[in-house]
Coordinates of C-alpha atoms in Angstrom, one line a residue:
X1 CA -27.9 -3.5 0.9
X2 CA -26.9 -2.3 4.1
X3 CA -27.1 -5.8 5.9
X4 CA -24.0 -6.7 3.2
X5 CA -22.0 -4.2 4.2
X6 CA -18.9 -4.1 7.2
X7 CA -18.8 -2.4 9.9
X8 CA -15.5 -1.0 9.0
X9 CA -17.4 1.0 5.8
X10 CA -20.5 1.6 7.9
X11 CA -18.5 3.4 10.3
X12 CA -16.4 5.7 7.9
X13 CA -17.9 9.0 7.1
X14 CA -17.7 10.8 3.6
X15 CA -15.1 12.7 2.5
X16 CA -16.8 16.2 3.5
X17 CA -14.1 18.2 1.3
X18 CA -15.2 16.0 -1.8
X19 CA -19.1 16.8 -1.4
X20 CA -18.5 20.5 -1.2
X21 CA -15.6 20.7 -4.0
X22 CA -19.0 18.9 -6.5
X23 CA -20.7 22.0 -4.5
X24 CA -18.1 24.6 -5.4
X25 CA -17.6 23.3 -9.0
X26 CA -19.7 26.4 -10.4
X27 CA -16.5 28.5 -11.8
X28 CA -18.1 31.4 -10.8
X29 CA -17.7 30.0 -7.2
X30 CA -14.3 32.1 -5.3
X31 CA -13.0 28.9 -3.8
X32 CA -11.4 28.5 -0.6
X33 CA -11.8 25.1 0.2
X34 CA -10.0 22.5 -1.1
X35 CA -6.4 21.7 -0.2
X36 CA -5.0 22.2 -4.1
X37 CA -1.3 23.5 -5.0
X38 CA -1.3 25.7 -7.0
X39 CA -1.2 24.3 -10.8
X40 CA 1.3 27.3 -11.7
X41 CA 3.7 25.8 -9.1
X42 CA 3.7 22.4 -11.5
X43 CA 7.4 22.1 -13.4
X44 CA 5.5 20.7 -15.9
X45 CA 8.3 21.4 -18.4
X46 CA 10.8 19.9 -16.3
X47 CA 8.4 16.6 -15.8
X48 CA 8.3 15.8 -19.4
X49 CA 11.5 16.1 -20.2
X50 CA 12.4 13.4 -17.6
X51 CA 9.4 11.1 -19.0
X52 CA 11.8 10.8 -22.3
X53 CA 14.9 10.3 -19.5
X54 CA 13.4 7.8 -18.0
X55 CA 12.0 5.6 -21.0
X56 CA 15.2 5.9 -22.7
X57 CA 17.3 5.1 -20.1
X58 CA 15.3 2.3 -18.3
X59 CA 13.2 1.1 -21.1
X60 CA 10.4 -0.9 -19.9
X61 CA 11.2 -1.3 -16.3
X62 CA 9.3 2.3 -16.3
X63 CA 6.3 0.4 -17.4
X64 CA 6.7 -3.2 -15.5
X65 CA 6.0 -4.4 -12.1
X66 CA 8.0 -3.6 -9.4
X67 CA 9.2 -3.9 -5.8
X68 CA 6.2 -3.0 -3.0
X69 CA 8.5 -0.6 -1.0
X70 CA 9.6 1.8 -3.9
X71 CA 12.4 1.8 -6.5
X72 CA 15.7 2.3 -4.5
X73 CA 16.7 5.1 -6.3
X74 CA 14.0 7.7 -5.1
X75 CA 13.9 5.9 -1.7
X76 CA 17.7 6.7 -0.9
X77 CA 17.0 10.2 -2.6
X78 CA 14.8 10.5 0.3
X79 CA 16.9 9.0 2.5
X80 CA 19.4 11.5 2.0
X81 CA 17.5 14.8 1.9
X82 CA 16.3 13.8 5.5
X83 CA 19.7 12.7 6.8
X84 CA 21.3 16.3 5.6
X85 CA 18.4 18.5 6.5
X86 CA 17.7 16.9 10.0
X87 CA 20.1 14.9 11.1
X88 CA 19.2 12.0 10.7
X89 CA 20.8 8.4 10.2
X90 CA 18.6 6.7 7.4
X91 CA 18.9 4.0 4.6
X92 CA 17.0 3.7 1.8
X93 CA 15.1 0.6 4.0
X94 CA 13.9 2.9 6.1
X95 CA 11.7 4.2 3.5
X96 CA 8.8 3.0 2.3
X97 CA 6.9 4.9 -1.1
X98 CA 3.2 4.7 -1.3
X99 CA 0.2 6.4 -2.8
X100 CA 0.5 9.6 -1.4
X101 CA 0.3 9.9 2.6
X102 CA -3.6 9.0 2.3
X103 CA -2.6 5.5 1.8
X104 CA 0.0 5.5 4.1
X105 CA -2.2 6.6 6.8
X106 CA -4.2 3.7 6.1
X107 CA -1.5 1.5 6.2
X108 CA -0.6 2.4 9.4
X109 CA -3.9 1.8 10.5
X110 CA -4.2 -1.5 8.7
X111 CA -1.1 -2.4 11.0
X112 CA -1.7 -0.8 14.6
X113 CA -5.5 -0.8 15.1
X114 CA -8.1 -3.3 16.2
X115 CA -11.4 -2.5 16.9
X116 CA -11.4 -0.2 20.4
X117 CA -7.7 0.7 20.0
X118 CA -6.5 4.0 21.8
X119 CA -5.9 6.7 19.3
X120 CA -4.9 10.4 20.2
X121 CA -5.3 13.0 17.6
X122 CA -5.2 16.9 17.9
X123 CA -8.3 19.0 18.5
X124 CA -9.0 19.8 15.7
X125 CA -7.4 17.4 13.2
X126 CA -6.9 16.5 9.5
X127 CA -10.1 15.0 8.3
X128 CA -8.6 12.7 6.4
X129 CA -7.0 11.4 8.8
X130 CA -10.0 11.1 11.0
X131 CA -11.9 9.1 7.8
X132 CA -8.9 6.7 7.4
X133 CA -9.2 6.0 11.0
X134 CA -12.4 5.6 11.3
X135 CA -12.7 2.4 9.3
X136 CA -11.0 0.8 12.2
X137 CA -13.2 1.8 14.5
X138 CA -11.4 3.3 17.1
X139 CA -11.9 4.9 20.5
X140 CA -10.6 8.2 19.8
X141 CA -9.3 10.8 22.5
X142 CA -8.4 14.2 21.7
X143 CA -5.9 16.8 22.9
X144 CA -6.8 20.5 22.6
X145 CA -4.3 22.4 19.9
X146 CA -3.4 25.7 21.2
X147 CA -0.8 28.3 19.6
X148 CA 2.1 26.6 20.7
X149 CA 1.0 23.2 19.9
X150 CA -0.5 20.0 22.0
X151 CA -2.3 21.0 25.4
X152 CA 0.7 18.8 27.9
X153 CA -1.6 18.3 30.3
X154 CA -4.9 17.6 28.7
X155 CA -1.8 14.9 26.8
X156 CA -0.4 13.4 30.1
X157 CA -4.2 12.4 30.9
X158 CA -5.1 11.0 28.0
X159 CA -2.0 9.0 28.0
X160 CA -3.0 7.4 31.0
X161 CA -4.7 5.4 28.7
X162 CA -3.3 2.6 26.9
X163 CA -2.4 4.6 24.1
X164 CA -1.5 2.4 20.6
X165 CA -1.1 5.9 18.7
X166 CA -0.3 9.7 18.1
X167 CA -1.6 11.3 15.8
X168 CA 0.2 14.6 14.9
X169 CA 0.9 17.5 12.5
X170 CA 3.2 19.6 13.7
X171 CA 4.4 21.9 11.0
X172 CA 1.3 24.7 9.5
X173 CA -1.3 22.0 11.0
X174 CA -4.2 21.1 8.6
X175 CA -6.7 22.6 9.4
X176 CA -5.3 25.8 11.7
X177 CA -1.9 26.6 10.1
X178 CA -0.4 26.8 13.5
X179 CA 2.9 25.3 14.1
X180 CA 4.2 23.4 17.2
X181 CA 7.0 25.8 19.0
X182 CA 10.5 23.6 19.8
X183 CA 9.5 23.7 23.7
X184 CA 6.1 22.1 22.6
X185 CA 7.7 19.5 20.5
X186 CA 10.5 18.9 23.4
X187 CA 8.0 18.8 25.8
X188 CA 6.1 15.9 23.7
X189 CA 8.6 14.1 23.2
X190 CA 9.4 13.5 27.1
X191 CA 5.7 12.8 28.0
X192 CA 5.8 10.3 25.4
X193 CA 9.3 8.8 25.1
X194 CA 9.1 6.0 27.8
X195 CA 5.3 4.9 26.1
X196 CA 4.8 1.5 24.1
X197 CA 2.9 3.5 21.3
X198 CA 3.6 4.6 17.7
X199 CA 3.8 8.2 17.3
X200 CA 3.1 9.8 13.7
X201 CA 4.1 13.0 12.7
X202 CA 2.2 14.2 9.0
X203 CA 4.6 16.7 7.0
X204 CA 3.2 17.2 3.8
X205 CA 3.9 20.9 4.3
X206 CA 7.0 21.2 6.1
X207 CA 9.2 22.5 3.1
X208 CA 6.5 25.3 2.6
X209 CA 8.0 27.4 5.3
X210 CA 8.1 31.2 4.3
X211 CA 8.4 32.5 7.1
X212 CA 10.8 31.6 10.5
X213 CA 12.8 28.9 10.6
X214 CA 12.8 24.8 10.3
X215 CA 12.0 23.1 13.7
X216 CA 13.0 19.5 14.6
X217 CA 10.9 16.9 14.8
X218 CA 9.0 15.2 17.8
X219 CA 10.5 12.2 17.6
X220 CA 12.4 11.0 14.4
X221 CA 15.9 9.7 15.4
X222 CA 14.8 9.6 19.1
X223 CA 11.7 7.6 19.4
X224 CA 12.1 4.6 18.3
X225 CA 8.6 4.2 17.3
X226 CA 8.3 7.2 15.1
X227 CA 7.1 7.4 12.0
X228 CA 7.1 10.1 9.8
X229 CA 4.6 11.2 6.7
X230 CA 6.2 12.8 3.8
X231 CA 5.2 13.3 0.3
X232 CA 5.9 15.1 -3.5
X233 CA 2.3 16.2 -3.8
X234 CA 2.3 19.4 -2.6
X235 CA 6.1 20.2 -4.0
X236 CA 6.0 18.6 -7.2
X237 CA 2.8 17.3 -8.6
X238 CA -0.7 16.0 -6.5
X239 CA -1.6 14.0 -9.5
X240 CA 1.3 11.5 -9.2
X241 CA -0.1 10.6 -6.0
X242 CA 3.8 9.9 -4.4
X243 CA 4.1 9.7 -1.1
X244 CA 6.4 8.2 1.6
X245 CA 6.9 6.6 4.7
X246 CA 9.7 7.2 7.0
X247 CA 10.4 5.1 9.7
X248 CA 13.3 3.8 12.0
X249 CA 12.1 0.8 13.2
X250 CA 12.9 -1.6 10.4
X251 CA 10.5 -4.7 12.3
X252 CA 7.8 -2.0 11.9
X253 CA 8.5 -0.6 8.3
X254 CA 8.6 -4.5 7.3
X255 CA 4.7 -5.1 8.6
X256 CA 3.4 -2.0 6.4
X257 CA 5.5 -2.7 3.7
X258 CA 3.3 -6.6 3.9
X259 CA 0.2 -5.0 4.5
X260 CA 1.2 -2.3 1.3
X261 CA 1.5 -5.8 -0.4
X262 CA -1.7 -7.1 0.0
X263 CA -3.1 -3.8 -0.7
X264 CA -1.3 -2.6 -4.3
X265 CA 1.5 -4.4 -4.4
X266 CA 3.6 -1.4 -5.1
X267 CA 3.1 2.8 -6.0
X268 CA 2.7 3.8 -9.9
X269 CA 6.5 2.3 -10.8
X270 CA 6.4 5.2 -13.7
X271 CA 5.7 8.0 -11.2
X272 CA 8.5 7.4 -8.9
X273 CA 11.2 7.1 -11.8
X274 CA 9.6 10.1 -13.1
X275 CA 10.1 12.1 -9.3
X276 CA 13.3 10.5 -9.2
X277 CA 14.6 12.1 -12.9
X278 CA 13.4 14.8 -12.0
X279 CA 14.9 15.1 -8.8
X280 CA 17.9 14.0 -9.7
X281 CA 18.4 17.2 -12.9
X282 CA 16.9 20.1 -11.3
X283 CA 17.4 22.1 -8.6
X284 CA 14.8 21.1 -6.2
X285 CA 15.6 23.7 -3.7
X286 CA 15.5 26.3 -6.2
X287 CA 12.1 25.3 -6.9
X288 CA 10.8 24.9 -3.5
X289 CA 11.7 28.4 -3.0
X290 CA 9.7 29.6 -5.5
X291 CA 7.0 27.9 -4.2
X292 CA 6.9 29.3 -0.6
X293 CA 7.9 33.3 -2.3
X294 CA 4.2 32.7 -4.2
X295 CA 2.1 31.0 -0.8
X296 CA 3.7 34.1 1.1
X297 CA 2.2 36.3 -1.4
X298 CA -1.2 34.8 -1.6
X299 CA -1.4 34.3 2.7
X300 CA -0.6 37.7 2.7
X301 CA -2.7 38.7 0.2
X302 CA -5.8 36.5 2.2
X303 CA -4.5 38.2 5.6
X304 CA -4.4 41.5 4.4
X305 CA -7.8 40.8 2.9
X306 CA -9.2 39.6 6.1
X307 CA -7.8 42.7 8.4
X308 CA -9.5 45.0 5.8
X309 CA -13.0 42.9 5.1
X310 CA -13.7 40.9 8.6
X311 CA -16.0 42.4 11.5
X312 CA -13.3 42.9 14.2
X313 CA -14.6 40.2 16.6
X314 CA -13.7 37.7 14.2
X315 CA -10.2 35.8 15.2
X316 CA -7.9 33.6 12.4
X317 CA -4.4 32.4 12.4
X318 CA -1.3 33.5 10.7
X319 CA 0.3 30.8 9.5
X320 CA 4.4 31.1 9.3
X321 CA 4.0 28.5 6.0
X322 CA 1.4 25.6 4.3
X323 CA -1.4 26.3 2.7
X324 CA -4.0 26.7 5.3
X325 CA -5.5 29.6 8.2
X326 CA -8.1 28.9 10.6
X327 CA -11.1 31.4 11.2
X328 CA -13.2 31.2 14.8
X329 CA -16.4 32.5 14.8
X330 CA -17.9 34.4 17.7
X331 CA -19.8 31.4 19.6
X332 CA -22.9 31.6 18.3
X333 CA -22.4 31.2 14.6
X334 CA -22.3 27.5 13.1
X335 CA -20.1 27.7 10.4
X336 CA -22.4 25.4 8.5
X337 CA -25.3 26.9 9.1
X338 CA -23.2 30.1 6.7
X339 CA -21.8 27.6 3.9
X340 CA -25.1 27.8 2.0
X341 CA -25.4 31.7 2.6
X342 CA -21.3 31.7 1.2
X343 CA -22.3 29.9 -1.9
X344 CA -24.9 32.3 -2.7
X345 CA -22.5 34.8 -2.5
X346 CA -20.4 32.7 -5.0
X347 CA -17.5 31.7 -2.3
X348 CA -16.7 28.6 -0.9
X349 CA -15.1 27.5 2.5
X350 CA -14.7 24.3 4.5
X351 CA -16.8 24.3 7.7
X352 CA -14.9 22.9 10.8
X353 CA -17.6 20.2 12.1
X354 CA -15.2 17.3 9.9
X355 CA -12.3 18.3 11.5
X356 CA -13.5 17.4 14.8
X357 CA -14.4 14.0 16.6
X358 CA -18.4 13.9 17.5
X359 CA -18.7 18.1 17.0
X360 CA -21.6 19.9 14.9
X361 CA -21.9 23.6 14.0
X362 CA -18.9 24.5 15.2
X363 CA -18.0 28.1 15.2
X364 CA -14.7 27.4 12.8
X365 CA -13.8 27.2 9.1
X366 CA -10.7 26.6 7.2
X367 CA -9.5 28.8 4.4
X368 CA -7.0 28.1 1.8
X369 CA -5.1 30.8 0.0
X370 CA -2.7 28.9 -2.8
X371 CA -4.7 27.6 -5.1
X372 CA -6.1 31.4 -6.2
X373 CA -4.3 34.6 -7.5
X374 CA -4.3 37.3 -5.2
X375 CA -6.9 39.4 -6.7
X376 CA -9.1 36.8 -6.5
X377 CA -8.7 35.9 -3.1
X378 CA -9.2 39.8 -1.8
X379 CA -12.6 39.3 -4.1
X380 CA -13.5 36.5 -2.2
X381 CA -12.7 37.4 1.1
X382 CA -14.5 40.8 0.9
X383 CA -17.6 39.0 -0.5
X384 CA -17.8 36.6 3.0
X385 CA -16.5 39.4 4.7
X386 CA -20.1 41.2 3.5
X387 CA -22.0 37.8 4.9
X388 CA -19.9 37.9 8.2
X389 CA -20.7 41.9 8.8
X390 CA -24.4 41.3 8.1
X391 CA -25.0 38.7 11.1
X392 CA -25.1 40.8 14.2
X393 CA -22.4 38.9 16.2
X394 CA -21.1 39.4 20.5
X395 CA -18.3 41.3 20.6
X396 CA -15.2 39.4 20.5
X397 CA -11.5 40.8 21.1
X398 CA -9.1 39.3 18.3
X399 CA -6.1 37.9 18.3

């Protein structure tokens, strides 16, 4: 079979989160791992009353085909939100729906990246992104993430390359939960801003912010090349699988919007109405708040957790928002290597080998805390706080 395959498929690992979520599907498995909202946070009421909206206002254009780039209506919604919020000065052509930001990472890729392309992506990064990527086989280069965001100069030497992309998260980063300060961003932004290069900043997790306050972007609405990754998944519903693309460069939004073409020909046509309605007779904000009140309650819950259950040499992040923290290991400990003994224990966490380019047993692992009640997360943090106290360890200072 293999001789029938591409090189583009041969080259593209598994999803690693998949495999262990089939792992983890014992209920009486405590898990951390996936990247789920939290199904309480669904306005499920909300959602089928607009269904009724939507079919007896529009009939069967709900149900027919429709244009590739998205239905105007939730594209100048969009639009809008972004021009009020951060300044910027968009029409509803400079966004472009799609099947959640998954496909329009791909998309990107579809559109920027031959075979041995340049690509720069964080250290560590999403590993979706990573897979996506992949199938095009680039040559990756990495840039260390620190506290404050990209490493500048480990960045101006990888840019002496001929960089065709950036590949970012700047707000509660998947996998760490850090966030890039405004001097980080601003310093970015004048490495990069004289480079023939697309730069693309992921923020599915930007309005989850409980705590601080909203940064600017990198580069939307001063880069010309910028692109930017939003999406409804983990604000409304996952399942509806709406994402968008937000771009400035109208030449450039055209050439994904061909290559969406040849791919789906457009997003689920009943989804976006259905956003849209919903959008459109509720009070969004008003929701999203109540969203980042319960994800405060349930990092806090994990933190408070971890301070009382973790050895004291081992270091995580505090995330100011999203739905992730980041856990280092003393330097000895593969983080793999401990996902079997965790599962025994009935808890489950992500190891961080996936989130890295050509790393194994790495001393990381991610952790999520929304998609669990807060007494179940304390449970299972104490339990892998029992495995992590029963492997003698060097003694570590933590942060």
């Amino acid at each position: 079979m293999e001789n029938l395959l591409s090189e583009r498929i041969l080259s593209t690992p598994p999803s690693f989160v998949r495999s262990i979520l089939k792992t983890a599907a014992d209920p009486e498995i405590i898990s951390f791992a996936g990247g789920l909202p939290n199904p309480v946070s669904f306005p499920q009421e909300e959602l089928l009353k607009s269904m009724k909206n939507i079919v007896d206002k529009f009939g069967s254009a709900v149900f027919q085909y429709s244009l590739t780039p998205g239905i105007p209506q939730l594209r100048e919604y969009i639009a809008n939100r972004y021009n009020k919020k951060f300044g910027l000065n968009l029409d509803y052509e400079n966004i472009l729906i799609t099947t959640g930001s998954q496909q329009a990472l791909d998309l990107i890729s579809k559109v920027l990246l031959d075979k041995n392309d340049n690509v720069v992506v964080e250290k560590p990064s999403y590993l979706g992104a990573i897979q996506v990527f992949s199938q095009y086989q680039p040559k990756f280069h990495t840039v260390e993430l620190t506290e404050n965001g990209l490493n500048i100069e480990q960045l101006k030497e990888v840019l002496k390359n001929d960089i065709k992309l950036l590949y970012a998260i700047p707000e509660f980063q998947n996998p760490t939960g850090l966030t890039y300060s405004a001097e980080n961003r601003e310093e970015i932004f004048n490495v990069i801003k004289d480079k023939n290069m697309v730069l693309v900043e992921d923020d599915p997790y930007g309005e989850l912010r409980f705590e601080g306050e909203h940064l600017p972007y990198i580069g939307a609405g001063k880069f010309k090349n910028s692109i930017v990754l939003g999406s409804f998944s983990k604000v409304v519903t996952p399942g509806m699988r709406t994402g968008y693309i937000i771009c400035q460069n109208k030449e450039l939004i055209k050439h994904i919007s061909i290559s969406k073409e040849a791919s789906d020909l457009h997003t689920n046509v009943f989804a976006q109405y259905l956003i849209w309605d919903y959008l459109m007779n509720n009070d969004f904000d008003a929701h999203i708040a109540k969203i980042r009140k319960l994800y405060k309650e349930q990092a806090h819950a994990m933190l408070n957790a971890m301070d009382k259950y973790f050895p004291k040499n081992i270091k995580y992040t505090r995330p100011d928002g999203g739905m992730f923290l980041w856990v280092t290991l003393p330097e000895d400990i593969s983080a793999l290597e401990l996902f079997p003994k965790a599962l025994e224990k009935k808890v489950a966490f992500v190891p961080g080998d996936p989130f890295y380019i050509n790393k194994k047993n790495v001393n990381t692992l991610r952790l999520n805390y929304t998609n669990a009640d807060s007494k179940t997360i304390e449970e299972g943090i104490k339990r892998l706080g029992e495995l992590l106290n029963a492997i003698p360890v060097k003694t570590l200072s933590r942060s």
